[in-house]
CSV table of C-alpha atoms and ligand atoms in Angstrom, one decimal:
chain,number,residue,atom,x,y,z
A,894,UNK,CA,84.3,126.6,81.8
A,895,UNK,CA,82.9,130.1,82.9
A,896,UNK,CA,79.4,130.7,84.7
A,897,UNK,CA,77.1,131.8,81.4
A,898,UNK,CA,75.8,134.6,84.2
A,899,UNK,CA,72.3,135.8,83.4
A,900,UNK,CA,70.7,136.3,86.8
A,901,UNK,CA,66.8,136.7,86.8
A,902,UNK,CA,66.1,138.2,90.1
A,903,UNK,CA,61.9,137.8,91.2
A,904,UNK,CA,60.7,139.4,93.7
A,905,UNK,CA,58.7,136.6,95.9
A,906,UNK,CA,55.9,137.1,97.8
A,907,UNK,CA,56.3,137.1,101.7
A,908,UNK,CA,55.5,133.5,103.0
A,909,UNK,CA,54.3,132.8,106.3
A,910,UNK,CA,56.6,130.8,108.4
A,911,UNK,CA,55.1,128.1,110.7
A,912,UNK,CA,58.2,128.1,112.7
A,913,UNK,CA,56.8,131.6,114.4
A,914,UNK,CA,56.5,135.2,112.8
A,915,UNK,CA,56.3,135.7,109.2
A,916,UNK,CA,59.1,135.5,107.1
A,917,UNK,CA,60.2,139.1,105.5
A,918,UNK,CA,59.7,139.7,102.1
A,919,UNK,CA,62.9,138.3,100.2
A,920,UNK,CA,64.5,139.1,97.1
A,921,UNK,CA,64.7,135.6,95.0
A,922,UNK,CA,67.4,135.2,92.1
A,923,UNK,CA,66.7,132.3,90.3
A,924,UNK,CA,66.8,131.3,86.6
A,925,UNK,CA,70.3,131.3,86.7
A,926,UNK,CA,72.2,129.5,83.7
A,927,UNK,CA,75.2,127.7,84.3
A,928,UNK,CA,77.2,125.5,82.6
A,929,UNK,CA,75.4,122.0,83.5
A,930,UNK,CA,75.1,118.6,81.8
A,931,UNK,CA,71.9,116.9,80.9
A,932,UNK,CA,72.6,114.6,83.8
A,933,UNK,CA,73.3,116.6,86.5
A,934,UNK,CA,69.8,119.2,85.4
A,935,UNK,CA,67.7,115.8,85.6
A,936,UNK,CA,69.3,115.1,88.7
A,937,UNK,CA,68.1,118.5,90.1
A,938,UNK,CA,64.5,118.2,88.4
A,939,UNK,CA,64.2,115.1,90.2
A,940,UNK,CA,65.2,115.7,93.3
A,941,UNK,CA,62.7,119.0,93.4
A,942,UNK,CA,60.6,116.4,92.6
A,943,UNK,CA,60.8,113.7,94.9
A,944,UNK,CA,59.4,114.4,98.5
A,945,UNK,CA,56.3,114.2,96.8
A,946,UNK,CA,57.1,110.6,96.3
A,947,UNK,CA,58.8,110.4,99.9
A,948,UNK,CA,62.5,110.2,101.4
A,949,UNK,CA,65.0,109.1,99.9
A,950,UNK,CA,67.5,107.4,103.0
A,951,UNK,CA,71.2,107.7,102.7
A,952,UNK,CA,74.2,106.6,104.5
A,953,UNK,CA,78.0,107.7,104.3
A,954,UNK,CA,80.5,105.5,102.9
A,955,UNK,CA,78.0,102.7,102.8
A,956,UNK,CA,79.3,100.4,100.1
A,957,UNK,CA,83.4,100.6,101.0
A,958,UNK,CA,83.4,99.0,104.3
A,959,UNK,CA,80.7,98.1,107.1
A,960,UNK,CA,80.8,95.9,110.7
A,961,UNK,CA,83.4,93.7,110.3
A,962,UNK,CA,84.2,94.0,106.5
A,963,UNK,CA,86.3,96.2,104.2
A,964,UNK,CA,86.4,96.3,100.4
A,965,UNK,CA,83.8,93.5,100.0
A,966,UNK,CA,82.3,94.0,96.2
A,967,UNK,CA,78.8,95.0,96.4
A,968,UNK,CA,78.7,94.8,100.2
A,969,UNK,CA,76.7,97.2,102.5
A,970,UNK,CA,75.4,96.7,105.9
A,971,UNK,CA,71.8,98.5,104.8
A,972,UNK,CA,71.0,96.3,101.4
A,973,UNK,CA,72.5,93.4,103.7
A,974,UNK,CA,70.0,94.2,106.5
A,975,UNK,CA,66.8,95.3,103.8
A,976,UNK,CA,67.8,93.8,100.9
A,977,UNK,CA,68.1,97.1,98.9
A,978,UNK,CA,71.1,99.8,98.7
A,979,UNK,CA,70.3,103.1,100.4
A,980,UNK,CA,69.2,106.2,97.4
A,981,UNK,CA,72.1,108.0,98.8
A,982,UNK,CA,75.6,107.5,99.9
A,983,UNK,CA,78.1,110.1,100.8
A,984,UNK,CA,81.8,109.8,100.6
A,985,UNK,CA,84.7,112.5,102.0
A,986,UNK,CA,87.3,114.2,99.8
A,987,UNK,CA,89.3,114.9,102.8
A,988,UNK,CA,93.0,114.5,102.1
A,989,UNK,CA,93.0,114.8,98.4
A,990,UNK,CA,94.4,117.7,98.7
A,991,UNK,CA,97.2,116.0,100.2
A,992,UNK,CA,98.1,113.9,96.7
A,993,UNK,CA,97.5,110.4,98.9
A,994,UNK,CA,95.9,107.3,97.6
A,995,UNK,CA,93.9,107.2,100.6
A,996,UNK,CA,91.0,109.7,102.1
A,997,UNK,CA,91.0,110.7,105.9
A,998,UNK,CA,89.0,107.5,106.5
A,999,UNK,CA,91.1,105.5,104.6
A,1000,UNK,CA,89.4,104.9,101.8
A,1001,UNK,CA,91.0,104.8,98.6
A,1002,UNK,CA,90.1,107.6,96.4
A,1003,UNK,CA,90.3,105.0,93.5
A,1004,UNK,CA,87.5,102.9,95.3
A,1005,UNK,CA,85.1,106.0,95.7
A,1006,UNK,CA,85.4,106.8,92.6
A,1007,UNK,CA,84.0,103.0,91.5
A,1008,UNK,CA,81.5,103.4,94.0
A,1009,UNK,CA,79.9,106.5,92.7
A,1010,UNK,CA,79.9,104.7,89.2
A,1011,UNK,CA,77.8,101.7,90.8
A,1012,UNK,CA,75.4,104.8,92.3
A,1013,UNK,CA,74.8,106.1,89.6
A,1014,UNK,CA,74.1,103.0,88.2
A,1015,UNK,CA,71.6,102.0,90.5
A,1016,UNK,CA,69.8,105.5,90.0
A,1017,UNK,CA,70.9,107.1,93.1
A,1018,UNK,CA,72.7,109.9,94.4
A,1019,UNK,CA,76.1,110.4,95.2
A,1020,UNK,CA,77.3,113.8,97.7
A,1021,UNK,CA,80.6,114.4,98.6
A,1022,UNK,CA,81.7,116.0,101.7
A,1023,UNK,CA,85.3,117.5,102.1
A,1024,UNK,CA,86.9,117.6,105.7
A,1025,UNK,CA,90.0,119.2,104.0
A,1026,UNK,CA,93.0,119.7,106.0
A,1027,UNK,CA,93.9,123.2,107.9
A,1028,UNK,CA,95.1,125.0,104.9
A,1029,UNK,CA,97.2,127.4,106.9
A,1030,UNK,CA,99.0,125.2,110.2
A,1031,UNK,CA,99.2,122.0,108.2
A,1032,UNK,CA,95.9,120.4,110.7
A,1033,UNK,CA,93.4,118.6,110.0
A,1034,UNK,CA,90.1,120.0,109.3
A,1035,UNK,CA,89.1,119.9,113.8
A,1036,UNK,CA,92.2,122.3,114.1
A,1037,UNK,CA,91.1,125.6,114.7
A,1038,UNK,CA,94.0,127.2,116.9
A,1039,UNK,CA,94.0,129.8,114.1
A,1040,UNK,CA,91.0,132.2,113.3
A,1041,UNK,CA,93.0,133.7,109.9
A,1042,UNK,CA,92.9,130.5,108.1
A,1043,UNK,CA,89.8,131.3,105.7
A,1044,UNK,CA,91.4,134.6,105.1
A,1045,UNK,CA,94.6,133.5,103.9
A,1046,UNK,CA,93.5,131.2,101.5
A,1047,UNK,CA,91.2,133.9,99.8
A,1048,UNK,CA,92.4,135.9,96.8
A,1049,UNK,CA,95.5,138.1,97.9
A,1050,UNK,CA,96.4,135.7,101.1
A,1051,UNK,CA,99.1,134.0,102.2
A,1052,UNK,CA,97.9,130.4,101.2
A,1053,UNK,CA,95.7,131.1,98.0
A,1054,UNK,CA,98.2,129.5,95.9
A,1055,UNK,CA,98.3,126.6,97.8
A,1056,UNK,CA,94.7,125.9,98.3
A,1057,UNK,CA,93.7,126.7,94.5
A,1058,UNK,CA,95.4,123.8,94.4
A,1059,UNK,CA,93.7,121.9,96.7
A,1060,UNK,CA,90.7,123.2,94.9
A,1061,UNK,CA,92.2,122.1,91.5
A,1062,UNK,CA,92.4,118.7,92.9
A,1063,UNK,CA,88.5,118.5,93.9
A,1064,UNK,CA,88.0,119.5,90.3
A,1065,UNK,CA,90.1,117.1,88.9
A,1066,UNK,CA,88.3,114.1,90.9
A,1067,UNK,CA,84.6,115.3,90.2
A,1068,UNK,CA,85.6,115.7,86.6
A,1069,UNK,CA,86.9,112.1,86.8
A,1070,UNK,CA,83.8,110.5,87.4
A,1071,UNK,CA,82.7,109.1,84.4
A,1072,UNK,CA,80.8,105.7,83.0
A,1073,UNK,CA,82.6,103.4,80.8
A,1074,UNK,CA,81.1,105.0,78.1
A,1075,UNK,CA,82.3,108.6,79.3
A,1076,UNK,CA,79.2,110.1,80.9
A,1077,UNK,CA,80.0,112.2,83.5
A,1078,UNK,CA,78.4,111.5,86.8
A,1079,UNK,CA,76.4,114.1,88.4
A,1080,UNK,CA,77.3,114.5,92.4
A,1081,UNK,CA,76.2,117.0,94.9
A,1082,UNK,CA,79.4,118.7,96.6
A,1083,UNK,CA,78.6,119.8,100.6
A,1084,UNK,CA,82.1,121.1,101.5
A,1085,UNK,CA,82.1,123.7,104.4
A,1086,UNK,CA,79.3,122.1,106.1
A,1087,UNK,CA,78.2,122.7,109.9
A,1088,UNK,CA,80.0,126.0,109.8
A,1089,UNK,CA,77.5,127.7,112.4
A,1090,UNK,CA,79.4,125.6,114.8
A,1091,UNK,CA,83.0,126.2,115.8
A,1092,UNK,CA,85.0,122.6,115.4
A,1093,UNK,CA,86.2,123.1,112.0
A,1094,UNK,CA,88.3,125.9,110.9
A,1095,UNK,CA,85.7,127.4,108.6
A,1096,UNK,CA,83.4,127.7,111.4
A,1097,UNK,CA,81.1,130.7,112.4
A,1098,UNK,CA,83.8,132.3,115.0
A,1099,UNK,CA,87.1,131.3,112.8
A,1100,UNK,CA,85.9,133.9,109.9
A,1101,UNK,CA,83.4,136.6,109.2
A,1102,UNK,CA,80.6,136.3,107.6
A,1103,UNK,CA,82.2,138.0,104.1
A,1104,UNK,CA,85.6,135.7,104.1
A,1105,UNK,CA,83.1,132.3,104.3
A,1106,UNK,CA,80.7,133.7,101.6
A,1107,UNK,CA,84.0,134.0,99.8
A,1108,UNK,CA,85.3,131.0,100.5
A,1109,UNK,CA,82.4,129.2,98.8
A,1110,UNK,CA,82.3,131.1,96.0
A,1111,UNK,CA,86.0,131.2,95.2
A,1112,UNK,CA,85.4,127.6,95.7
A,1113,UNK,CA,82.7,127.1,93.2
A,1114,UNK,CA,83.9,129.4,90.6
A,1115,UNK,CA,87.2,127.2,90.5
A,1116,UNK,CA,85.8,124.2,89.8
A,1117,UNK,CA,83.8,125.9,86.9
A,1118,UNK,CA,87.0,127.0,85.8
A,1119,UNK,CA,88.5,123.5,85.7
A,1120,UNK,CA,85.1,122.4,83.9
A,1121,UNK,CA,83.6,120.9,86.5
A,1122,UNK,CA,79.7,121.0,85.1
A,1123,UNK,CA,78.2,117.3,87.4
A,1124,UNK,CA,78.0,118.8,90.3
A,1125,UNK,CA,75.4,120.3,92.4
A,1126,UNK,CA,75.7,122.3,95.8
A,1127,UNK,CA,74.7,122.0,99.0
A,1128,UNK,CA,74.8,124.2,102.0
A,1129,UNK,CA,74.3,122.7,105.1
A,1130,UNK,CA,74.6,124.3,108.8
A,1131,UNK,CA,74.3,122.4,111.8
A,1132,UNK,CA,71.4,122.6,114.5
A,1133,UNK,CA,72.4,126.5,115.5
A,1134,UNK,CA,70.2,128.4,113.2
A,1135,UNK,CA,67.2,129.3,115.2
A,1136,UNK,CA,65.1,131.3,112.9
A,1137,UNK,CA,65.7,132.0,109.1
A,1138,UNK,CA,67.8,134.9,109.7
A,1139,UNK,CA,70.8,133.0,111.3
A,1140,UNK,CA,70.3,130.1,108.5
A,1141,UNK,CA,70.8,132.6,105.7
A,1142,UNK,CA,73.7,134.4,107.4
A,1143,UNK,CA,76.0,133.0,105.5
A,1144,UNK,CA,74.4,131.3,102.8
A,1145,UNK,CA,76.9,132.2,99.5
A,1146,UNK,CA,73.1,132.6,97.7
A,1147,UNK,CA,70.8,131.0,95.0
A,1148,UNK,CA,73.3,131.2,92.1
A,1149,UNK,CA,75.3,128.7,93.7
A,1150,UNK,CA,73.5,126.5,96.4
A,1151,UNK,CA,70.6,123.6,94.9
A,1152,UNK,CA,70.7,121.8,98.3
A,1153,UNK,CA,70.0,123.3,101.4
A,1154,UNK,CA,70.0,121.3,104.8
A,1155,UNK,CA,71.6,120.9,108.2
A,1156,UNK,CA,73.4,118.0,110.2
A,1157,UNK,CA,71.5,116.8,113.4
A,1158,UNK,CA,72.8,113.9,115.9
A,1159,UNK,CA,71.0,112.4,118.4
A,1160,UNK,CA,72.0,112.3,122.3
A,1161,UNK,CA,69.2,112.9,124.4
A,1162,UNK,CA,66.4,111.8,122.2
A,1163,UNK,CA,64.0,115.0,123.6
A,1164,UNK,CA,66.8,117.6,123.0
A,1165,UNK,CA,67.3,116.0,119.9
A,1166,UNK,CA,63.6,115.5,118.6
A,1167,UNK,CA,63.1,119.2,119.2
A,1168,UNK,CA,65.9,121.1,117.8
A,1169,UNK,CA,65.1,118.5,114.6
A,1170,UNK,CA,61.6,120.3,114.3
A,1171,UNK,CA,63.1,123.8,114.9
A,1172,UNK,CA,65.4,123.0,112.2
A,1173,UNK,CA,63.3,121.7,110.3
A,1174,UNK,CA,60.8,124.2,110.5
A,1175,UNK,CA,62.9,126.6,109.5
A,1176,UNK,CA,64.8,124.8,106.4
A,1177,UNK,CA,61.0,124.3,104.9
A,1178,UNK,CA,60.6,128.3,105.3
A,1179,UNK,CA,64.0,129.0,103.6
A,1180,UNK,CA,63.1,126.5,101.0
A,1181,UNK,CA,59.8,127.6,100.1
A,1182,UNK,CA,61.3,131.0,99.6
A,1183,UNK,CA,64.4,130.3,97.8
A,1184,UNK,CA,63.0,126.9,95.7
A,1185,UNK,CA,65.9,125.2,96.6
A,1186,UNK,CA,65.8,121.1,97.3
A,1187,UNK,CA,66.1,120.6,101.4
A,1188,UNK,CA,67.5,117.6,103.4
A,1189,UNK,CA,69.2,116.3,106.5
A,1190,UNK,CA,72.4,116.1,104.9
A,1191,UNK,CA,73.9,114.5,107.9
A,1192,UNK,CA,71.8,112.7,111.2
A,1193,UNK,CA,71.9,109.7,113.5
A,1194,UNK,CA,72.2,107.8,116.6
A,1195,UNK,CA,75.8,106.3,117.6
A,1196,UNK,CA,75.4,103.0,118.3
A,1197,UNK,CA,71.4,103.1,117.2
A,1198,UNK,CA,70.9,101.7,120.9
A,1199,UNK,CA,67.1,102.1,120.3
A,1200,UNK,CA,65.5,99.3,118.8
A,1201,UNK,CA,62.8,101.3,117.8
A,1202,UNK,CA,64.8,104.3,116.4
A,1203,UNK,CA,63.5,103.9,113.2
A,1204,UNK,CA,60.2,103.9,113.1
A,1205,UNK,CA,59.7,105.4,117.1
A,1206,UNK,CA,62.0,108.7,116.4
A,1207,UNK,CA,63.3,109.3,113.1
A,1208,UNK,CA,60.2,108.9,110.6
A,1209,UNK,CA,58.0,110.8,112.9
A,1210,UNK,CA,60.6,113.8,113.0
A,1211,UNK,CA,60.9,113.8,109.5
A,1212,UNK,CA,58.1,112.7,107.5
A,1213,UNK,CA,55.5,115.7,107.3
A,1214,UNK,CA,58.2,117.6,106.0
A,1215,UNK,CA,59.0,118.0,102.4
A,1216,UNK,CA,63.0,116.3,102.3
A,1217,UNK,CA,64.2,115.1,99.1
A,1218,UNK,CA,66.9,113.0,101.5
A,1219,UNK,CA,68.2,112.2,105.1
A,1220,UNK,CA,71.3,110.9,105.5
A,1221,UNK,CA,73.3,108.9,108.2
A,1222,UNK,CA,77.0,108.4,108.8
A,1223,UNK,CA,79.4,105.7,109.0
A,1224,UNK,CA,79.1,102.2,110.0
A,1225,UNK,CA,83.3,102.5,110.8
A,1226,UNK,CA,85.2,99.3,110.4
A,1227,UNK,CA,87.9,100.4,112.7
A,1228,UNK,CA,86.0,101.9,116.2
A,1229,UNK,CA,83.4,99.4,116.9
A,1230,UNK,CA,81.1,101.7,119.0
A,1231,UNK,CA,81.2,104.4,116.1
A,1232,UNK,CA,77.9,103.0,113.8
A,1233,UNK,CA,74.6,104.7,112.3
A,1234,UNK,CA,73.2,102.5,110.6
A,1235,UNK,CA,72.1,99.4,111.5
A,1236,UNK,CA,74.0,95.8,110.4
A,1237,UNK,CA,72.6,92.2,110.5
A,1238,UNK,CA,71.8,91.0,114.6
A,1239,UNK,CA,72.1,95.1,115.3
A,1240,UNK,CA,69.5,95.6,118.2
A,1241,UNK,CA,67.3,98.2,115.7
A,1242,UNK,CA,68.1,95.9,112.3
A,1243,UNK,CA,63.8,94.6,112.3
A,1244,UNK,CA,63.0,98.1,113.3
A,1245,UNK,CA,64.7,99.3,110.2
A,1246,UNK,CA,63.5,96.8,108.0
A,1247,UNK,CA,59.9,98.2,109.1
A,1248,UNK,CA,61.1,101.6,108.1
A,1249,UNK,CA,62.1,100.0,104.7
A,1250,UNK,CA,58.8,99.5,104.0
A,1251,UNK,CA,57.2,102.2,105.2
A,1252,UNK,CA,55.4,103.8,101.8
A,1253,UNK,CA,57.2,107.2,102.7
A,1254,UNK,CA,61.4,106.0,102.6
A,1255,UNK,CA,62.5,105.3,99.3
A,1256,UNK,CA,66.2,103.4,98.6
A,1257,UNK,CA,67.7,102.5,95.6
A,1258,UNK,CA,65.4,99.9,93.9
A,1259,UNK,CA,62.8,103.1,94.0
A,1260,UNK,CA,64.4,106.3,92.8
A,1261,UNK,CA,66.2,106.9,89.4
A,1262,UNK,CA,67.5,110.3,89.2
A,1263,UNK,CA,68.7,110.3,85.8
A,1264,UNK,CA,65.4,109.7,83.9
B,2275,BMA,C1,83.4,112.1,111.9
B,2275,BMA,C2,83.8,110.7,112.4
B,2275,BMA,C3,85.3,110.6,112.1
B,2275,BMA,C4,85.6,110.8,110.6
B,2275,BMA,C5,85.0,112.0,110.1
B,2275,BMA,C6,85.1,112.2,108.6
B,2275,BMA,O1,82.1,112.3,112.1
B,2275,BMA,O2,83.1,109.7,111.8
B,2275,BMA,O3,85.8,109.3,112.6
B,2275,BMA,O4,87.0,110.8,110.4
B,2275,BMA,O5,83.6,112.1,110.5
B,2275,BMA,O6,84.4,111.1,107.9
């Protein structure tokens, strides 16, 4: 299906950033009508409309395997730790561009796809993140020997063939995710995320500026093409971007992106608790001037060794700003120190079931985003 392009570009006002020095005066395109179903426009409306309820908490690959299970139906460490399922989970497309069963993680494509049916069941959101291969040396997604990969892959290079296919895949799966009755389900694709770092091949010194625009709008005019209308968009840097100049360097622009965010990890909790605000601080400027949904589209702790992590470091950093989500990652089955969230007997598991019910977090049993 092909973009019905009608671009309304507004002027908007300059807004004053808190983050230091005013923001410019910037042009805003919005209005812009693509090819959408009902589902996936609700799912936008509402989440513009939820930090006004609170934030929704989300954690990647939550239902498919957790401490010392795999596969169990209905099984997450979160609802088994609070009794509720988190309002997001995320799941990676990486290697389904390889034809496998079986994602980088090992999770079975098959299994995803029955787990983003039970989401959007439960009311909640499902995003997809996509740590595709190296198109060009035959890597994985960390291999960045070779600063010509996003080039090759665009219109006129070497690869394109052989990564519209890899695109044509992605479509196929998001156009696969349907109810029994043969609703399609709305998800929010984040693909070439943390690119104003330098460990994945699309990263900020493996391409200019140009060739990654391009490679997200080749991207998302593709799966238009192959009819993909359930999904949304997110663009989410890491913790680089100090001001709103660097964030938007390489934003593909409003026509495309709903979701705008960044991924933030903790080590050394003051490091961390202050490049959250600056990044922060700055996403909340961008938002305001672009009216685009914001969120930590990736955070954590490995190993949450603080018992009070919760409530003592997270909700503090967050909650006076206006996030529609945060989000953790993986509780993995298969490294035992590599965990975000907590499980039952985890040090920071009644710490977390405090942050449960704080009025401001909302999981699954709160939110329905398709009403
Ligand atoms: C990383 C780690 C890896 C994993 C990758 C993709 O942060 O969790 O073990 O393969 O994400 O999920």
């Amino acid at each position: 299906m092909k973009t019905k392009g009608m671009l309304a570009v507004l002027l908007t006002a300059g807004m004053l950033s808190s983050c230091g020095g005013a923001a410019k005066k910037q042009q805003t395109v919005s209005d812009t009508t693509v090819a959408r179903t009902p589902e996936t426009e609700q799912l936008l409306t509402n989440l513009k409309q939820t930090p006004a309820r609170g934030i929704m908490f989300g954690h990647h690959d939550d239902t498919v395997y957790g401490i010392g299970w795999e596969g169990d139906e209905g099984r997450s460490d979160v609802q088994s730790v609070c009794g509720d399922y988190p309002a997001v989970i995320s799941f990676d497309l990486g290697e389904l561009e390889l034809g496998g069963d079986l994602n980088l993680d090992k999770v079975a494509f098959d299994k995803i796809r029955k787990e983003i049916v039970n989401q959007y069941q439960r009311g909640g959101l499902a995003s997809l993140s996509w740590h595709s291969r190296n198109p060009k040396t035959g890597g994985d997604a960390w291999d960045v020997s070779d600063s010509t990969v996003v080039s090759s892959i665009l219109p006129g290079g070497a690869n394109h063939a052989k990564f519209a296919g890899w695109l044509e895949s992605v479509a196929g799966f998001i156009n696969s995710l349907q109810t029994p009755e043969g609703t399609k389900i709305p998800v929010l694709f984040r693909p070439w995320h943390e690119h104003t770092g330098n460990w994945f091949w699309w990263g900020e010194k493996l391409c200019s500026t140009e060739d990654y625009k391009s490679l997200w709008h080749m991207t998302v005019d593709s799966l238009r093409a192959h009819g993909v209308d359930n999904a949304l968009y997110a663009y989410s840097s890491g913790t680089e971007p100090k001001d709103t100049v660097h964030y938007l360097e390489r934003y593909p622009g409003d026509e495309i992106i709903d979701v705008i965010g960044f991924d933030a990890y903790q080590f050394d909790r003051d490091v961390f608790l202050s490049s959250l605000d600056k990044s922060l601080c700055v996403l909340d400027t961008v938002a305001r001037v672009h009216g685009k949904v914001m969120a930590v589209t990736e955070a954590g702790y490995e190993g949450v060794p603080d018992a009070r992590w919760w409530t003592g470091t997270l909700l503090p950093a967050i909650e006076k700003y206006p996030l529609a989500y945060v989000l953790v990652w993986r509780n993995a089955r298969e490294k035992v120190t590599h965990f975000y969230a907590p499980y039952p007997g985890q040090a920071s598991a009644g710490d977390f079931v405090e942050f449960y019910n704080h009025p401001k977090t909302l999981f699954a049993k709160e939110v329905n985003l398709y009403e």
